[in-house]
Coordinates of C-alpha atoms and ligand atoms in Angstrom, one line a residue:
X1 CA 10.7 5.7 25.8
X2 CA 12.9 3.5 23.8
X3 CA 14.1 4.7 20.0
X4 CA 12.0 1.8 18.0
X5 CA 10.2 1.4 15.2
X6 CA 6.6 -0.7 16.0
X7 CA 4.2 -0.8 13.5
X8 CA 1.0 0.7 14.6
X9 CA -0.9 -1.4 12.4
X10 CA 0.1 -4.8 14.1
X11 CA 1.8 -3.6 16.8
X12 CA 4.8 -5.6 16.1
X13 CA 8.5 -4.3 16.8
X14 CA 10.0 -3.8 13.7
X15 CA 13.3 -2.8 14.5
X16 CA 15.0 -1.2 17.8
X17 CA 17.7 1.5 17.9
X18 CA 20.7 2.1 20.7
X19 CA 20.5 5.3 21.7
X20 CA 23.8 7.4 20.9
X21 CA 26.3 7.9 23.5
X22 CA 27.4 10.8 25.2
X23 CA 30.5 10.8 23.1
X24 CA 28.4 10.8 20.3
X25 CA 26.4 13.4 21.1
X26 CA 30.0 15.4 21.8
X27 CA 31.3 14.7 18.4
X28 CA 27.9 15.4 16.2
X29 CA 27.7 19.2 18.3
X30 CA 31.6 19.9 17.5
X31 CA 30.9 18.6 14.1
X32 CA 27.9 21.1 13.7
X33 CA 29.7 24.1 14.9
X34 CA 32.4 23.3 12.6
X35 CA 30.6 23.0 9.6
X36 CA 28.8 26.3 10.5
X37 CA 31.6 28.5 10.8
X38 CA 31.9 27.3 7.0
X39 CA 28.2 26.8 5.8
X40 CA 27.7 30.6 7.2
X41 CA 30.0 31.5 4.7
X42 CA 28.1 30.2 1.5
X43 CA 25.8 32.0 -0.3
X44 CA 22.2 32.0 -1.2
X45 CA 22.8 30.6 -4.6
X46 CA 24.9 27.6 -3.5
X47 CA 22.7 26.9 -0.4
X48 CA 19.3 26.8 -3.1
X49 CA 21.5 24.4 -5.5
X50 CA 22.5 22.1 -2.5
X51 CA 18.5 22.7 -1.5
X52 CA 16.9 21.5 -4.8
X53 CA 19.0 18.5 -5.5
X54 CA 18.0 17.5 -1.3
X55 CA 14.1 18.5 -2.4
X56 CA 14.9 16.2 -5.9
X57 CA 16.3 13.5 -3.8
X58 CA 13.5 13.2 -1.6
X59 CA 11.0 13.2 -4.6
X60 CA 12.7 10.8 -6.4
X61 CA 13.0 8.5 -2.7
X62 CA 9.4 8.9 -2.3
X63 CA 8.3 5.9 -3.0
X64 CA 10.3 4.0 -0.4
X65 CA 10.3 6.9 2.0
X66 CA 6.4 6.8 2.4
X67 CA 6.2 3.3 3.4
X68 CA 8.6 3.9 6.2
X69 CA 6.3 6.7 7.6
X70 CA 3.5 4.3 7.1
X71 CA 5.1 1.6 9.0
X72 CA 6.4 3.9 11.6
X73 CA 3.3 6.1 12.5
X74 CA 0.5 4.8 10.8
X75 CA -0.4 7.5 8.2
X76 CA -1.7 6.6 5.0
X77 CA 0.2 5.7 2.1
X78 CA -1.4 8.5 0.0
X79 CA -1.0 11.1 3.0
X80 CA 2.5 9.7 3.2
X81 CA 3.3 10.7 -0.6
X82 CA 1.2 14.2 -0.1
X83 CA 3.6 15.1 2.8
X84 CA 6.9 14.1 0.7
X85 CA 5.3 16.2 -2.1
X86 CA 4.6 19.5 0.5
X87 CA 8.0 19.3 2.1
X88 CA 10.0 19.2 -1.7
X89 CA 8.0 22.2 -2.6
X90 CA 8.7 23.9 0.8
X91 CA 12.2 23.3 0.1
X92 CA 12.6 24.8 -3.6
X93 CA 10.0 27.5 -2.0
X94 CA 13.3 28.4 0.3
X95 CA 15.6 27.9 -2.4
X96 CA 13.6 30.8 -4.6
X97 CA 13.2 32.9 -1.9
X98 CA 15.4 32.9 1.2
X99 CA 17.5 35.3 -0.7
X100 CA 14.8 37.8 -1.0
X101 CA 13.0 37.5 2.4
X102 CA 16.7 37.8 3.7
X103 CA 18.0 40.5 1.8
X104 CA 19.8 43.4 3.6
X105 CA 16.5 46.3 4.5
X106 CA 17.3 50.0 4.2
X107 CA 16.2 52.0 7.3
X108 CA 15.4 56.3 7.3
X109 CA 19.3 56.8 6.7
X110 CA 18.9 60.6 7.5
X111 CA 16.3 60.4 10.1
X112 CA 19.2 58.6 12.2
X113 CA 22.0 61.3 11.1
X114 CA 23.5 58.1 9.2
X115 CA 25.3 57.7 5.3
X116 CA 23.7 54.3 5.7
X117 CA 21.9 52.1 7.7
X118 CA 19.9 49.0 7.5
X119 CA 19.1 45.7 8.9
X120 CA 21.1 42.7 7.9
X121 CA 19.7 39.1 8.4
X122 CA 22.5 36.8 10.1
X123 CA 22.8 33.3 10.5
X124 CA 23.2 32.2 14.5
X125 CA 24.6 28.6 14.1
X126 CA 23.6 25.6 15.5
X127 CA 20.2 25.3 16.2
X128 CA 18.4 22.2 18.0
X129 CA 14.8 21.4 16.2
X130 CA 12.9 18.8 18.9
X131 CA 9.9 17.1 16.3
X132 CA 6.8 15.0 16.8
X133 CA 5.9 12.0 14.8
X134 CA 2.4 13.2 13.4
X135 CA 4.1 14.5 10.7
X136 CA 7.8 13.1 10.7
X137 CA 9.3 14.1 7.7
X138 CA 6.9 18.2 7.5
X139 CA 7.5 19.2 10.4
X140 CA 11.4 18.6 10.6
X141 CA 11.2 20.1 6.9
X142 CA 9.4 23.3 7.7
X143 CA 12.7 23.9 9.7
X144 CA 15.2 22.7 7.9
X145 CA 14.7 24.1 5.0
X146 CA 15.0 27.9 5.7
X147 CA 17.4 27.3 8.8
X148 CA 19.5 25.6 6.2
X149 CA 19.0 28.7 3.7
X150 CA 19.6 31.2 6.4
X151 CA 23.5 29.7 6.5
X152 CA 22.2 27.7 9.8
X153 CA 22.8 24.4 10.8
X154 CA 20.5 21.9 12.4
X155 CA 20.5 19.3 15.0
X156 CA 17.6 17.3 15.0
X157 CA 16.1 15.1 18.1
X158 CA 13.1 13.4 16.6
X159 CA 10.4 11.8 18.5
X160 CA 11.6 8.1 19.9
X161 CA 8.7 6.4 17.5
X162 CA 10.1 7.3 14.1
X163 CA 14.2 6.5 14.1
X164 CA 14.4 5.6 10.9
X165 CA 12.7 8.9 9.3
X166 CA 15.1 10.7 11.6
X167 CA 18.0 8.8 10.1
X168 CA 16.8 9.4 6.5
X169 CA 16.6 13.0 7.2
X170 CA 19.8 13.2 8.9
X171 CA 21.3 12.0 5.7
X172 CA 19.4 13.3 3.0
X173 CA 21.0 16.8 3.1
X174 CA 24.1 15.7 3.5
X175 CA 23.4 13.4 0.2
X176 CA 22.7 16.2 -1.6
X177 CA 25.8 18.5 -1.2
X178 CA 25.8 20.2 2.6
X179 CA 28.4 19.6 4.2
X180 CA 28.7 16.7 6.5
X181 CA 27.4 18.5 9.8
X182 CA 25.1 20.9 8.3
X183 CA 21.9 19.0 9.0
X184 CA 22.2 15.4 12.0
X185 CA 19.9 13.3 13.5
X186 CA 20.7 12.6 17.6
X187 CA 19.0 9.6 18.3
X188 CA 18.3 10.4 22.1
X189 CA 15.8 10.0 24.2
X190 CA 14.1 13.2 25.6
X191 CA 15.9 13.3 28.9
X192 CA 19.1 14.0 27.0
X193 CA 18.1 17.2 25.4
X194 CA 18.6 19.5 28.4
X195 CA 22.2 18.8 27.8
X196 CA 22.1 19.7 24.3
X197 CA 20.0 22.5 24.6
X198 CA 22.9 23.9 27.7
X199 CA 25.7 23.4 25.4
X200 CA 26.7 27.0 24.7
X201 CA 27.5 26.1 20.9
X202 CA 23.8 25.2 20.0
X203 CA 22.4 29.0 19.9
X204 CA 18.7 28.4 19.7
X205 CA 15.8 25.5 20.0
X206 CA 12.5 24.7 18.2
X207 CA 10.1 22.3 19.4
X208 CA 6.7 21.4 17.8
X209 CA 5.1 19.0 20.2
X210 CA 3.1 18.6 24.0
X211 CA 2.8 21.7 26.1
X212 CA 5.0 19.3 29.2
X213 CA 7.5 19.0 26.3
X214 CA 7.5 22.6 25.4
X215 CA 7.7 24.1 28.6
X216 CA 10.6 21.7 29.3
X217 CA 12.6 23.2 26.2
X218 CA 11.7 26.4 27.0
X219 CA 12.8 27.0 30.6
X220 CA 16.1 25.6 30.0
X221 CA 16.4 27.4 27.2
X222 CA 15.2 30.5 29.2
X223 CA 17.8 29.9 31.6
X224 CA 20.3 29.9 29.3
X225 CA 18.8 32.8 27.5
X226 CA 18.4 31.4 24.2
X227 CA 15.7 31.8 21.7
X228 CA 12.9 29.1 21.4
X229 CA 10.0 28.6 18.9
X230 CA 7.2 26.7 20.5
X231 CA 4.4 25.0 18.2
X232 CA 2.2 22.7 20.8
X233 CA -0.9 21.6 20.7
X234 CA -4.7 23.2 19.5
X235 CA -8.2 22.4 20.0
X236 CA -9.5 23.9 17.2
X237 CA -12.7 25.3 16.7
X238 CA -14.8 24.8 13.4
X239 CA -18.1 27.1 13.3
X240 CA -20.3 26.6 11.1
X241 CA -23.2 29.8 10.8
X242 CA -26.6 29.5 8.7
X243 CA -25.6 30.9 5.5
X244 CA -22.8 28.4 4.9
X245 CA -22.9 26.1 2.3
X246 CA -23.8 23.1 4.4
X247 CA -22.6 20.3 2.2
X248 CA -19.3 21.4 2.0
X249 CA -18.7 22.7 5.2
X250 CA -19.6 18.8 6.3
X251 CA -17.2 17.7 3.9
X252 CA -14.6 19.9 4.7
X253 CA -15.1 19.0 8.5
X254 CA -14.7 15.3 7.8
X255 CA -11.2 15.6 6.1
X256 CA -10.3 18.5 8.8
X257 CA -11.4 15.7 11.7
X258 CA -10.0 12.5 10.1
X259 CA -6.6 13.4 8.1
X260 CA -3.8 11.9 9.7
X261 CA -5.5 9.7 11.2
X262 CA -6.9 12.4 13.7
X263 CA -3.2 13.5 14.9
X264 CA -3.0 16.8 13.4
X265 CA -2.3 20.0 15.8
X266 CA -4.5 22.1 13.1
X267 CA -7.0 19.6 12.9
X268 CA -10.7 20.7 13.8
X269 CA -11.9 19.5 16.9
X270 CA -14.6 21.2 18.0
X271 CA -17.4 21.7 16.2
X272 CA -19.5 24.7 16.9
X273 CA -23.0 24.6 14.7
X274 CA -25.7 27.4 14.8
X275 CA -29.1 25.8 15.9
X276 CA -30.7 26.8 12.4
X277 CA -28.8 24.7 10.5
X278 CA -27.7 21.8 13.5
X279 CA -29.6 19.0 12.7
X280 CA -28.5 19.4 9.0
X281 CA -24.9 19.4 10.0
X282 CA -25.3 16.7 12.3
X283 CA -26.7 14.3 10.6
X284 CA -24.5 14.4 7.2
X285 CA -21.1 14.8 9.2
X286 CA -22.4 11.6 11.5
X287 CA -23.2 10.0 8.0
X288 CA -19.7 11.2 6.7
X289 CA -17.3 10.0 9.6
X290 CA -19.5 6.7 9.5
X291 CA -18.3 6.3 5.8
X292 CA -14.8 6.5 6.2
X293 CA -13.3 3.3 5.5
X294 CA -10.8 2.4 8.9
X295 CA -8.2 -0.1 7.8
X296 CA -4.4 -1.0 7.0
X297 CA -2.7 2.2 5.7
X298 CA -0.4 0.5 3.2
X299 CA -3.6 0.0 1.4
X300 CA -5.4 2.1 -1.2
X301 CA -8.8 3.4 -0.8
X302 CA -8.4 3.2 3.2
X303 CA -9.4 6.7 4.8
X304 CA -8.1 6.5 8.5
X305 CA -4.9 3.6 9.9
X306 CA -4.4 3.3 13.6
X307 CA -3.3 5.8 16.1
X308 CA 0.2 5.8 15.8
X309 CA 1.4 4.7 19.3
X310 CA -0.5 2.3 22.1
X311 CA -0.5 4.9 24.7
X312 CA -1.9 7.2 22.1
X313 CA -5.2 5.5 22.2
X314 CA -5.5 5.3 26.0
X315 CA -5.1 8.8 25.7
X316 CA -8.1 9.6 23.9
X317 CA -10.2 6.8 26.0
X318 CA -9.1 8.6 29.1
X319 CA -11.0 11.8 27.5
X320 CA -13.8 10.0 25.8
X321 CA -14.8 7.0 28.3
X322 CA -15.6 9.3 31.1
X323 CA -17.4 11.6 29.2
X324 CA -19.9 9.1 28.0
X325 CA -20.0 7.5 31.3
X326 CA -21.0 11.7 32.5
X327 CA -23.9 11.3 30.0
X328 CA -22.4 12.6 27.0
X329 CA -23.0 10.8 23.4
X330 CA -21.2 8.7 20.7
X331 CA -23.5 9.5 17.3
X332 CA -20.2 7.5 16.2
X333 CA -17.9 5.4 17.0
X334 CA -16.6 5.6 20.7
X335 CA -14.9 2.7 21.5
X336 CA -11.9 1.7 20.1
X337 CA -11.7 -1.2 17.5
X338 CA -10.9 -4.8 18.6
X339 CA -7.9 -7.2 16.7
X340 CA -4.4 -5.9 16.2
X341 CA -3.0 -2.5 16.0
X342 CA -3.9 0.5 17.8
X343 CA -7.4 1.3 15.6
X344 CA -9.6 4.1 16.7
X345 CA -13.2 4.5 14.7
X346 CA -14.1 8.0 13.5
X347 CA -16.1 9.1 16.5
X348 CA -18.8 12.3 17.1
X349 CA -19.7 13.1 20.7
X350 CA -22.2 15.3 21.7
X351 CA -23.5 16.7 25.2
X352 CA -20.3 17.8 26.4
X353 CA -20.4 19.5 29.3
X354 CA -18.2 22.0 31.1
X355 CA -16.7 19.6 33.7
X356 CA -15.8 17.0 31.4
X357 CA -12.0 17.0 30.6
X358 CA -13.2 16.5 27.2
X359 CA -14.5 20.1 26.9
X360 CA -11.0 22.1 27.2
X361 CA -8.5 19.6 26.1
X362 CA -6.9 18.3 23.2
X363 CA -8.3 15.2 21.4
X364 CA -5.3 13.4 19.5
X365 CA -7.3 11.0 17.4
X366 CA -10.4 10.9 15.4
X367 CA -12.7 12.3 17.7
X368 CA -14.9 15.2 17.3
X369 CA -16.7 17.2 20.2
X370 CA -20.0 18.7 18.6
X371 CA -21.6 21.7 19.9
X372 CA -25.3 23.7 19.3
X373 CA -24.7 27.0 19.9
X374 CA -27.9 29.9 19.7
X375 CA -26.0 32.9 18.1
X376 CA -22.4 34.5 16.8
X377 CA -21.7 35.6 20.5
X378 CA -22.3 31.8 21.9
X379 CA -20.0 30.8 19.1
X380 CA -17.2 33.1 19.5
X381 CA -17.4 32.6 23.5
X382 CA -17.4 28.7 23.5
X383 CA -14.4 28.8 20.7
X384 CA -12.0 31.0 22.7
X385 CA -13.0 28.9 25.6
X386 CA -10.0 26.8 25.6
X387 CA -6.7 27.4 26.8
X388 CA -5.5 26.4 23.0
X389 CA -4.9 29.4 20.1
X390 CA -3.4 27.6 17.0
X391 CA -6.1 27.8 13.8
X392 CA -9.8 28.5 13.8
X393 CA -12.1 28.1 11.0
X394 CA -15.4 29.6 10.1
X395 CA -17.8 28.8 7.8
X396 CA -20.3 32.0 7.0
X397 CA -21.1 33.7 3.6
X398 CA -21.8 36.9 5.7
X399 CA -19.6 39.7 5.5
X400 CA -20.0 40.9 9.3
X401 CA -19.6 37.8 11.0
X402 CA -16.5 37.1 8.6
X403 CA -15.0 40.2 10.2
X404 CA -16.3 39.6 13.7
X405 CA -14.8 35.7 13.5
X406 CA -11.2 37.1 12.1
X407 CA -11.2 40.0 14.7
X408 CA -12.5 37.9 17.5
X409 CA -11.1 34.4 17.5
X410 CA -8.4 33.8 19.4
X411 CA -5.8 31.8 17.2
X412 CA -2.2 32.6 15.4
X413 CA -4.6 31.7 11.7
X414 CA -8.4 31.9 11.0
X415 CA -9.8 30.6 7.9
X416 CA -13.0 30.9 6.4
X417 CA -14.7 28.6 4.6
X418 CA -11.9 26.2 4.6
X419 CA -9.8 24.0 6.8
X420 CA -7.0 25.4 8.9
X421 CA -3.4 24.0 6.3
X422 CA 0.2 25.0 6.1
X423 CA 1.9 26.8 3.2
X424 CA 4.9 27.9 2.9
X425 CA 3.7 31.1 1.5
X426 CA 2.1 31.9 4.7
X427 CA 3.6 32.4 8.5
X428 CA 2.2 29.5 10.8
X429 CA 2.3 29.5 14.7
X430 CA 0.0 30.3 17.4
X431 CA -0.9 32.3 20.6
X432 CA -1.9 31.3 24.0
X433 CA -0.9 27.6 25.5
X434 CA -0.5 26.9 21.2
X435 CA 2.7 28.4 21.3
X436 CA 5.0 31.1 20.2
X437 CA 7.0 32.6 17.1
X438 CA 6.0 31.5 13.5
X439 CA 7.6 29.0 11.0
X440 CA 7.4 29.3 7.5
X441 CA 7.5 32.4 4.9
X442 CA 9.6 35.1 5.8
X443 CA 8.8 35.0 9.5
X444 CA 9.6 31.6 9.7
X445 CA 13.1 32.4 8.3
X446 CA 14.0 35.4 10.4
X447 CA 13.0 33.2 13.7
X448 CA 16.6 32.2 13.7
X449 CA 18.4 34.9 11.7
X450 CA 20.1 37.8 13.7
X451 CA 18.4 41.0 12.9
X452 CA 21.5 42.8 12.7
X453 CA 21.4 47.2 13.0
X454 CA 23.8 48.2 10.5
X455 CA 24.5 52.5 10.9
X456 CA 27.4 53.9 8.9
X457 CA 28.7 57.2 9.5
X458 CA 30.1 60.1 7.1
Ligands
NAP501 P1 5.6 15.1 22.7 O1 5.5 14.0 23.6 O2 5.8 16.5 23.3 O3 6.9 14.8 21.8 C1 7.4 15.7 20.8 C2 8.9 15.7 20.9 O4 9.3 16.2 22.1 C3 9.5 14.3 20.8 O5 10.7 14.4 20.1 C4 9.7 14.0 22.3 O6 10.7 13.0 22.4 C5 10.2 15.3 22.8 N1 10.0 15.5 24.2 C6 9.0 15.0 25.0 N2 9.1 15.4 26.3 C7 10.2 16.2 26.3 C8 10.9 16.9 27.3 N3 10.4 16.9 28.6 N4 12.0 17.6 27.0 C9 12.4 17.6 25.7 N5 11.9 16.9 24.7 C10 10.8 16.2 25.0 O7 4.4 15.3 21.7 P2 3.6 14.1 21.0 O8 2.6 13.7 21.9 O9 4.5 13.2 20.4 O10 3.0 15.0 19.8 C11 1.7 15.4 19.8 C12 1.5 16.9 20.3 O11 2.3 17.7 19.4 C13 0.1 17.3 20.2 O12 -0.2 18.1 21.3 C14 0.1 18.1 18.9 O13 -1.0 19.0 18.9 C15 1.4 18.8 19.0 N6 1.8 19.3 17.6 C16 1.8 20.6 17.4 C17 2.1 21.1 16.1 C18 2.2 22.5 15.9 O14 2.7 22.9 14.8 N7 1.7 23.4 16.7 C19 2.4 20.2 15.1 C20 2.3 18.8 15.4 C21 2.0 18.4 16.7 P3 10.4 11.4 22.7 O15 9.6 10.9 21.5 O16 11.7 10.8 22.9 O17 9.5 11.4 24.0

């Protein structure tokens, strides 16, 4: 895949990018471990100064910054200037709190014949971060910001569509104070990272992205025994039981479905609706995704732009097509849009069945795969039924089946009455082909830290 930018919107090339060279590559790794040996050094009160004049940077940039994610993946504007906001407070969050969730933590001194012991949270150095475009500038953020606390440093290979938000965020910390070499972009293509990843100064790797891409990263990094975080794709499931209160939890659904133009790993894609209250469900969320206005995202009022790459599209008409040609329904949408740009319609298919690919994979667009199920048990079974575990959400005002859906689904968050969303007060990750580790809060900042045993004697 080339680096480029192409609008999604027109399809045009905007503007192409040479990949960096080898040498590049060479200097930007010995530049990293440099500034680490330093950087490690700092403490948590100059590291949050350095990380609130980045986060004030980036606020005051936003304006600008948010049309280049709009040209380069297609988000909307608005969604654009809602993702700057989340990853400034994300930042400052760090800023507040690394300190604290990092603090040295006392241990049973006597019950291990000690005068002192503890556990002291150290910094590991260079640490490679591998990002999607969905969200180009969250994503990287949600890493950057405590690995940057944490007296880390970062080397970031973005995904090939979105060069020139890996360029701003290769340079924005570095505008703000860090040291040159604390936070850089590589602009390489994927096949380069092995090479990265085996060079025994970068100590660790995080990749949010495709389960091929993740289990790429994280046998190499196996084989060099170094420690990965994997956040890959989800299919989520969003139940909805009689007691809910319909009318939001069709509201809800839409926004869950639709945001970010369908591409987000936590977005609901399955929707599993008890048979009391189906045909209620069904026909307001058909009504709902048939409302949404599809359209340029550089313009106000516009719900859902295009899928952000070409081959993005095909993929969700290689899961769609041949289930509607295997008799399943479109209520909605299922084609995608003629004219320019890569335009998908918000789309609700129903009669799914088990041997349709349809049924167990991931949908990356607006699409949503709508189920009847007969009871709790039904419900439960057909969520867990994919190989996915990232969020699941249930929608229920009945205290039993609230515990039997948080006990029982099988996903790193559940959420009722809600969508599945990312704060940085909360851990985020999930099991099964979703992923391992967690990012954000405190476990998202001891991913990277060295848990270091600390026993002093008499
Ligand atoms: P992708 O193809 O896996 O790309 C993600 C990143 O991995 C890009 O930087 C890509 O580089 C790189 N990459 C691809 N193949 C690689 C390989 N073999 N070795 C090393 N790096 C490789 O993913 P995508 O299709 O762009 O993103 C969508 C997927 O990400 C969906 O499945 C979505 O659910 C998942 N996702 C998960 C989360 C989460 O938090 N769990 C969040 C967002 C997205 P190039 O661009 O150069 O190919």
């Amino acid at each position: 895949m080339s680096i480029a930018t192409i609008n999604p919107t027109t399809g045009e090339l905007v503007r192409k990018f040479d990949e960096m060279s080898a040498d590049e590559v060479e200097r930007r790794i010995a530049l990293a471990h440099d500034a680490y040996l330093r950087h490690r050094l700092t403490g948590f009160d100059e590291r949050a100064r350095l990380m609130r004049a980045a986060a004030d940077l980036m606020d005051s940039d936003a304006d600008e910054l948010s049309k280049t994610m709009t040209v380069e993946m297609g988000k909307t504007r608005e969604s654009a200037r809602g993702e700057i906001a989340k990853c400034t407070r994300t930042m400052r969050y760090y800023a507040d709190n690394a300190g604290k969730f990092l603090a040295d933590a006392p241990r049973d001194s006597a019950a291990v014949k000690a005068q002192d012991a503890y556990v002291k949270y150290l910094p590991i150095g260079p640490v490679l971060a591998v990002m999607p475009w969905n969200f180009p500038l969250w994503q990287v953020v949600r890493f950057a910001a405590p690995a940057l606390m944490a007296g880390n440093v970062g080397l970031l290979k973005h995904a090939s569509n979105v060069p020139q938000c890996a360029q701003y965020l290769g340079e924005v910390f570095t505008r703000a104070g860090f040291e040159e070499g604390c936070f850089q972009t590589l602009l390489i293509g994927a096949r380069h990272v092995e090479a990265v990843l085996r060079d025994p100064r970068v100590q660790a790797a995080t990749l949010t992205g495709s389960e091929p891409a993740g289990r790429s990263v994280a046998s190499i990094a196996g084989d060099e025994i170094k420690h990965t975080v994997l956040e890959l794709g989800g299919s989520d499931p969003f139940v909805v039981m009689p007691s809910a209160d319909i009318d939001r939890a069709v509201k809800t659904a839409v926004f869950a479905r639709t945001q970010n133009n369908g591409q987000s790993c936590i977005g609901a894609k399955r929707f599993i609706v008890h048979a009391d209250v189906y045909e209620e469900f069904s026909a307001k969320f058909v009504a709902g995704m048939d409302a949404l206005r599809v359209g340029d995202p550089m313009e106000d009022g516009v719900d859902v732009g295009p899928l952000a790459t070409e081959q993005g599209r095909k993929d969700v008409e290689a899961l769609v097509d041949p289930a509607l040609a295997a008799g399943a329904k479109a209520l909605c949408g299922g084609k995608r849009l003629d004219g320019a740009g890569w335009f998908y319609p918000p789309t609700v298919i129903t009669d799914i069945t088990e041997d349709m690919d349809i049924y167990r994979q991931e949908v990356f667009g607006p699409v949503a795969s709508l189920y009847k199920v007969a009871d709790i048990d039904e419900a439960v079974s057909l969520a867990n039924v994919v190989d996915f575990g990232l969020g699941a959400v249930a929608w229920t005002e009945d205290a039993d089946e609230r515990a039997r859906f948080i006990r029982d689904l099988e996903a790193g968050a559940v959420t009722i009455n809600g969508m599945t969303t990312s704060y940085p007060e909360l851990p985020f990750g999930g099991v099964k082909r979703s992923g391992y580790g967690r990012e954000l809060h405190a476990e998202g900042i001891r991913e990277f830290c060295n848990a270091k045993t600390v026993w002093v004697g008499e």
